[in-house]
Amino acid sequence: MTTSERFPGSTSVVVIGGGIVGLSTALTLAERGVPVVVLEKGSIAGEQSSRNLGWVRKVMRAVPDLPMAIAAERMWQQMPARVGEDCGFRQAGITYVARTDAELAAYEGWLKAVRGAGLDSRMLTGAEVAQAIPGSTGRWAGGIATPSDARAEPTLASSAIARAALTHGAVIVENCAVRTLETSAGAVRGVVTERGAIACDHVVLAGGVWSRRFLANHGVRLLTLPLVASVLRTAPMDGPTDSAVGAADFSFRKRLDGGYTITQRGALFAPLTLDHLLIGMKYLPTLIAQWKNLRLSFGRDFFADFALPRRWRADAVSPFERLRTIDPPVNQALNAEAMRNLVAAWPIFANARVAQAWGGMIDVTPDSLPVIDNVAQLPGLTLATGFSGHGFGTGPAAGRLAADLAMGETPFLDPTPYRLERF
């Protein structure tokens, strides 16, 4: 897509990061008539915002995150009218299937915890799973289905939101890294980029996996660690259902192009970095619970990350210019696992032809909830980051919340679960 050619010297709000959350923030502000500039070091949605699974789900959301997911679903429903384009949003449902009674009990526990939220989620027996998603040779204890859950196409949606923001007057500048914040009397008054300075009243940092490094250069501590998800898509094919399906060790969802997006849902690749050593103990409960799901690696990634500066001046080349887009290598073993597990459960996928595979780096917080908050240490700075692989589905609502906080308006939903100070 074509973004802005002009580089303004001043604006009201600068958004750092052109992913789904940053773009949604910009669209919200532009619709309100607030001058806003989005600065993206690489290309729009070039990292995780175009590499995620495209799920828009409420099912099995952390209970504190559920109001955001419900609000986001309504916003996704309205998105075609809002942006004037099809974002691939389809409410075809999401079903989680369980092989064991323990997995099924976790679904039942979640459903009890969200009783009263008005969801259409319901438990399924093994026979109902077989009927709802035909062709399975797996033995299912049961499952949980949410017919109103949905999917959208990440690249399509991000581009459409960006175009709508431009139409409403936002400025979006690609290949322009923000090096540092400019402050006066302890408050944010602008940003310094590789192309010059922009004065502003407020900054929203929606930098994904880069946010921790950016903030550390300003003395602000953010707890996030990187994990890599490997994903593949098939060529168009007949499949068992249009609903997205998740099991313990695979997931699949229908795509707008007729293929399926598939991943090994139960495992993530963890290339160790210095941050794992510095703050890894903060993740100990999660590490203990998910140990079998992590595939650790020590080597080239550690030294590449170590070579990137952790402190720099405004007049120096920043890490964000040295590495504009994180493009992690595909973990072929995990993708092969995903396909084996899926074919064993639904043999029709043995006919699938893999059209593409990719890796995406996720920024994970200790509780897997994002940080959407004003930074007390730096008045004039709002964070919208740390979405832990769940941010695409809630992106429109997260952007609205970030816009509310940045402009000092009453938040449209309770931001308490997303406070920076909770860590």
PDB file of C-alpha atoms in Angstrom, residues 141-265:
ATOM      1  CA  ALA A 141     -13.422 -36.623  25.089  1.00  0.00           C
ATOM      2  CA  GLY A 142     -15.368 -33.550  24.027  1.00  0.00           C
ATOM      3  CA  GLY A 143     -14.787 -29.891  23.366  1.00  0.00           C
ATOM      4  CA  ILE A 144     -16.033 -26.349  23.682  1.00  0.00           C
ATOM      5  CA  ALA A 145     -17.537 -24.352  20.823  1.00  0.00           C
ATOM      6  CA  THR A 146     -18.230 -20.636  20.468  1.00  0.00           C
ATOM      7  CA  PRO A 147     -20.234 -20.091  17.261  1.00  0.00           C
ATOM      8  CA  SER A 148     -19.866 -16.288  17.391  1.00  0.00           C
ATOM      9  CA  ASP A 149     -16.071 -16.444  17.444  1.00  0.00           C
ATOM     10  CA  ALA A 150     -14.437 -15.480  14.208  1.00  0.00           C
ATOM     11  CA  ARG A 151     -11.433 -15.003  12.011  1.00  0.00           C
ATOM     12  CA  ALA A 152     -10.035 -12.209   9.855  1.00  0.00           C
ATOM     13  CA  GLU A 153      -7.137 -11.914   7.426  1.00  0.00           C
ATOM     14  CA  PRO A 154      -4.183 -10.198   9.146  1.00  0.00           C
ATOM     15  CA  THR A 155      -2.549  -8.500   6.146  1.00  0.00           C
ATOM     16  CA  LEU A 156      -5.880  -7.555   4.588  1.00  0.00           C
ATOM     17  CA  ALA A 157      -7.204  -6.102   7.839  1.00  0.00           C
ATOM     18  CA  SER A 158      -4.067  -4.171   8.773  1.00  0.00           C
ATOM     19  CA  SER A 159      -3.829  -2.598   5.327  1.00  0.00           C
ATOM     20  CA  ALA A 160      -7.515  -1.658   5.327  1.00  0.00           C
ATOM     21  CA  ILE A 161      -7.241  -0.018   8.751  1.00  0.00           C
ATOM     22  CA  ALA A 162      -4.159   1.895   7.612  1.00  0.00           C
ATOM     23  CA  ARG A 163      -5.915   3.162   4.479  1.00  0.00           C
ATOM     24  CA  ALA A 164      -8.916   4.254   6.528  1.00  0.00           C
ATOM     25  CA  ALA A 165      -6.660   6.139   8.943  1.00  0.00           C
ATOM     26  CA  LEU A 166      -5.034   7.923   6.005  1.00  0.00           C
ATOM     27  CA  THR A 167      -8.459   8.816   4.614  1.00  0.00           C
ATOM     28  CA  HIS A 168      -9.350  10.421   7.948  1.00  0.00           C
ATOM     29  CA  GLY A 169      -6.195  12.527   7.918  1.00  0.00           C
ATOM     30  CA  ALA A 170      -3.596  10.419   9.702  1.00  0.00           C
ATOM     31  CA  VAL A 171      -0.011  10.494   8.454  1.00  0.00           C
ATOM     32  CA  ILE A 172       1.756   7.113   8.187  1.00  0.00           C
ATOM     33  CA  VAL A 173       5.488   7.079   7.527  1.00  0.00           C
ATOM     34  CA  GLU A 174       7.222   3.779   6.774  1.00  0.00           C
ATOM     35  CA  ASN A 175      10.963   3.066   6.962  1.00  0.00           C
ATOM     36  CA  CYS A 176      11.338   5.709   9.652  1.00  0.00           C
ATOM     37  CA  ALA A 177      12.601   4.520  13.012  1.00  0.00           C
ATOM     38  CA  VAL A 178      11.994   6.511  16.170  1.00  0.00           C
ATOM     39  CA  ARG A 179      15.302   6.695  18.008  1.00  0.00           C
ATOM     40  CA  THR A 180      14.318   8.384  21.258  1.00  0.00           C
ATOM     41  CA  LEU A 181      11.717  10.480  22.995  1.00  0.00           C
ATOM     42  CA  GLU A 182      12.238  14.197  23.531  1.00  0.00           C
ATOM     43  CA  THR A 183      11.293  15.465  26.972  1.00  0.00           C
ATOM     44  CA  SER A 184      10.900  18.803  28.700  1.00  0.00           C
ATOM     45  CA  ALA A 185      10.508  19.155  32.468  1.00  0.00           C
ATOM     46  CA  GLY A 186      10.258  15.355  32.657  1.00  0.00           C
ATOM     47  CA  ALA A 187       7.330  15.084  30.222  1.00  0.00           C
ATOM     48  CA  VAL A 188       7.288  13.833  26.637  1.00  0.00           C
ATOM     49  CA  ARG A 189       7.299  16.646  24.099  1.00  0.00           C
ATOM     50  CA  GLY A 190       8.254  14.859  20.899  1.00  0.00           C
ATOM     51  CA  VAL A 191      10.272  12.137  19.216  1.00  0.00           C
ATOM     52  CA  VAL A 192      13.599  12.030  17.425  1.00  0.00           C
ATOM     53  CA  THR A 193      13.576   9.880  14.310  1.00  0.00           C
ATOM     54  CA  GLU A 194      16.224   8.951  11.779  1.00  0.00           C
ATOM     55  CA  ARG A 195      14.707  11.635   9.542  1.00  0.00           C
ATOM     56  CA  GLY A 196      14.474  14.369  12.148  1.00  0.00           C
ATOM     57  CA  ALA A 197      12.372  15.444  15.117  1.00  0.00           C
ATOM     58  CA  ILE A 198       8.596  15.675  15.445  1.00  0.00           C
ATOM     59  CA  ALA A 199       7.106  17.768  18.239  1.00  0.00           C
ATOM     60  CA  CYS A 200       3.933  16.366  19.783  1.00  0.00           C
ATOM     61  CA  ASP A 201       1.761  16.412  22.871  1.00  0.00           C
ATOM     62  CA  HIS A 202       1.635  12.662  23.377  1.00  0.00           C
ATOM     63  CA  VAL A 203       3.280   9.431  22.228  1.00  0.00           C
ATOM     64  CA  VAL A 204       1.716   5.966  22.032  1.00  0.00           C
ATOM     65  CA  LEU A 205       4.271   3.168  21.969  1.00  0.00           C
ATOM     66  CA  ALA A 206       2.858   0.140  20.131  1.00  0.00           C
ATOM     67  CA  GLY A 207       6.206  -1.354  19.209  1.00  0.00           C
ATOM     68  CA  GLY A 208       5.534  -5.012  19.924  1.00  0.00           C
ATOM     69  CA  VAL A 209       8.651  -7.033  20.636  1.00  0.00           C
ATOM     70  CA  TRP A 210      10.787  -3.885  20.299  1.00  0.00           C
ATOM     71  CA  SER A 211       9.041  -1.962  23.084  1.00  0.00           C
ATOM     72  CA  ARG A 212      11.140  -3.344  25.933  1.00  0.00           C
ATOM     73  CA  ARG A 213      14.402  -2.234  24.318  1.00  0.00           C
ATOM     74  CA  PHE A 214      13.016   1.201  23.431  1.00  0.00           C
ATOM     75  CA  LEU A 215      11.750   1.807  26.967  1.00  0.00           C
ATOM     76  CA  ALA A 216      14.924   0.554  28.640  1.00  0.00           C
ATOM     77  CA  ASN A 217      16.848   3.298  26.866  1.00  0.00           C
ATOM     78  CA  HIS A 218      14.624   5.743  28.779  1.00  0.00           C
ATOM     79  CA  GLY A 219      14.913   3.968  32.120  1.00  0.00           C
ATOM     80  CA  VAL A 220      11.453   2.357  32.011  1.00  0.00           C
ATOM     81  CA  ARG A 221      11.231  -1.352  32.805  1.00  0.00           C
ATOM     82  CA  LEU A 222       8.872  -3.509  30.756  1.00  0.00           C
ATOM     83  CA  LEU A 223       8.705  -7.261  31.243  1.00  0.00           C
ATOM     84  CA  THR A 224       8.443  -9.031  27.895  1.00  0.00           C
ATOM     85  CA  LEU A 225      10.335 -11.963  26.422  1.00  0.00           C
ATOM     86  CA  PRO A 226      10.428 -13.133  22.785  1.00  0.00           C
ATOM     87  CA  LEU A 227       8.956 -16.401  21.569  1.00  0.00           C
ATOM     88  CA  VAL A 228       8.663 -17.570  17.977  1.00  0.00           C
ATOM     89  CA  ALA A 229       5.601 -19.204  16.446  1.00  0.00           C
ATOM     90  CA  SER A 230       5.989 -21.166  13.209  1.00  0.00           C
ATOM     91  CA  VAL A 231       2.979 -21.207  10.899  1.00  0.00           C
ATOM     92  CA  LEU A 232       2.087 -22.605   7.491  1.00  0.00           C
ATOM     93  CA  ARG A 233      -0.694 -22.148   5.004  1.00  0.00           C
ATOM     94  CA  THR A 234      -2.002 -24.643   2.510  1.00  0.00           C
ATOM     95  CA  ALA A 235      -3.120 -24.153  -1.036  1.00  0.00           C
ATOM     96  CA  PRO A 236      -6.920 -24.033  -1.485  1.00  0.00           C
ATOM     97  CA  MET A 237      -8.453 -27.374  -0.501  1.00  0.00           C
ATOM     98  CA  ASP A 238     -11.593 -29.030   0.750  1.00  0.00           C
ATOM     99  CA  GLY A 239     -11.551 -29.329   4.509  1.00  0.00           C
ATOM    100  CA  PRO A 240     -13.721 -30.584   7.346  1.00  0.00           C
ATOM    101  CA  THR A 241     -15.157 -27.225   8.442  1.00  0.00           C
ATOM    102  CA  ASP A 242     -15.117 -23.461   8.041  1.00  0.00           C
ATOM    103  CA  SER A 243     -14.803 -23.164  11.813  1.00  0.00           C
ATOM    104  CA  ALA A 244     -11.396 -22.691  13.362  1.00  0.00           C
ATOM    105  CA  VAL A 245     -10.318 -25.686  15.436  1.00  0.00           C
ATOM    106  CA  GLY A 246      -7.750 -25.950  18.187  1.00  0.00           C
ATOM    107  CA  ALA A 247      -6.380 -29.098  19.818  1.00  0.00           C
ATOM    108  CA  ALA A 248      -3.534 -29.470  22.289  1.00  0.00           C
ATOM    109  CA  ASP A 249      -0.930 -29.945  19.563  1.00  0.00           C
ATOM    110  CA  PHE A 250      -2.316 -28.328  16.417  1.00  0.00           C
ATOM    111  CA  SER A 251      -4.798 -25.781  15.161  1.00  0.00           C
ATOM    112  CA  PHE A 252      -6.277 -24.905  11.804  1.00  0.00           C
ATOM    113  CA  ARG A 253      -8.581 -22.270  10.387  1.00  0.00           C
ATOM    114  CA  LYS A 254     -10.061 -21.662   6.972  1.00  0.00           C
ATOM    115  CA  ARG A 255      -8.603 -18.792   4.975  1.00  0.00           C
ATOM    116  CA  LEU A 256     -10.339 -16.378   2.623  1.00  0.00           C
ATOM    117  CA  ASP A 257      -8.248 -17.794  -0.254  1.00  0.00           C
ATOM    118  CA  GLY A 258      -9.634 -21.299   0.323  1.00  0.00           C
ATOM    119  CA  GLY A 259      -6.586 -22.723   2.087  1.00  0.00           C
ATOM    120  CA  TYR A 260      -5.960 -23.314   5.788  1.00  0.00           C
ATOM    121  CA  THR A 261      -3.615 -21.684   8.278  1.00  0.00           C
ATOM    122  CA  ILE A 262      -2.036 -24.340  10.512  1.00  0.00           C
ATOM    123  CA  THR A 263       0.315 -24.308  13.486  1.00  0.00           C
ATOM    124  CA  GLN A 264       1.587 -26.544  16.284  1.00  0.00           C
ATOM    125  CA  ARG A 265      -0.589 -24.884  18.899  1.00  0.00           C
TER     126      ARG A 265
END
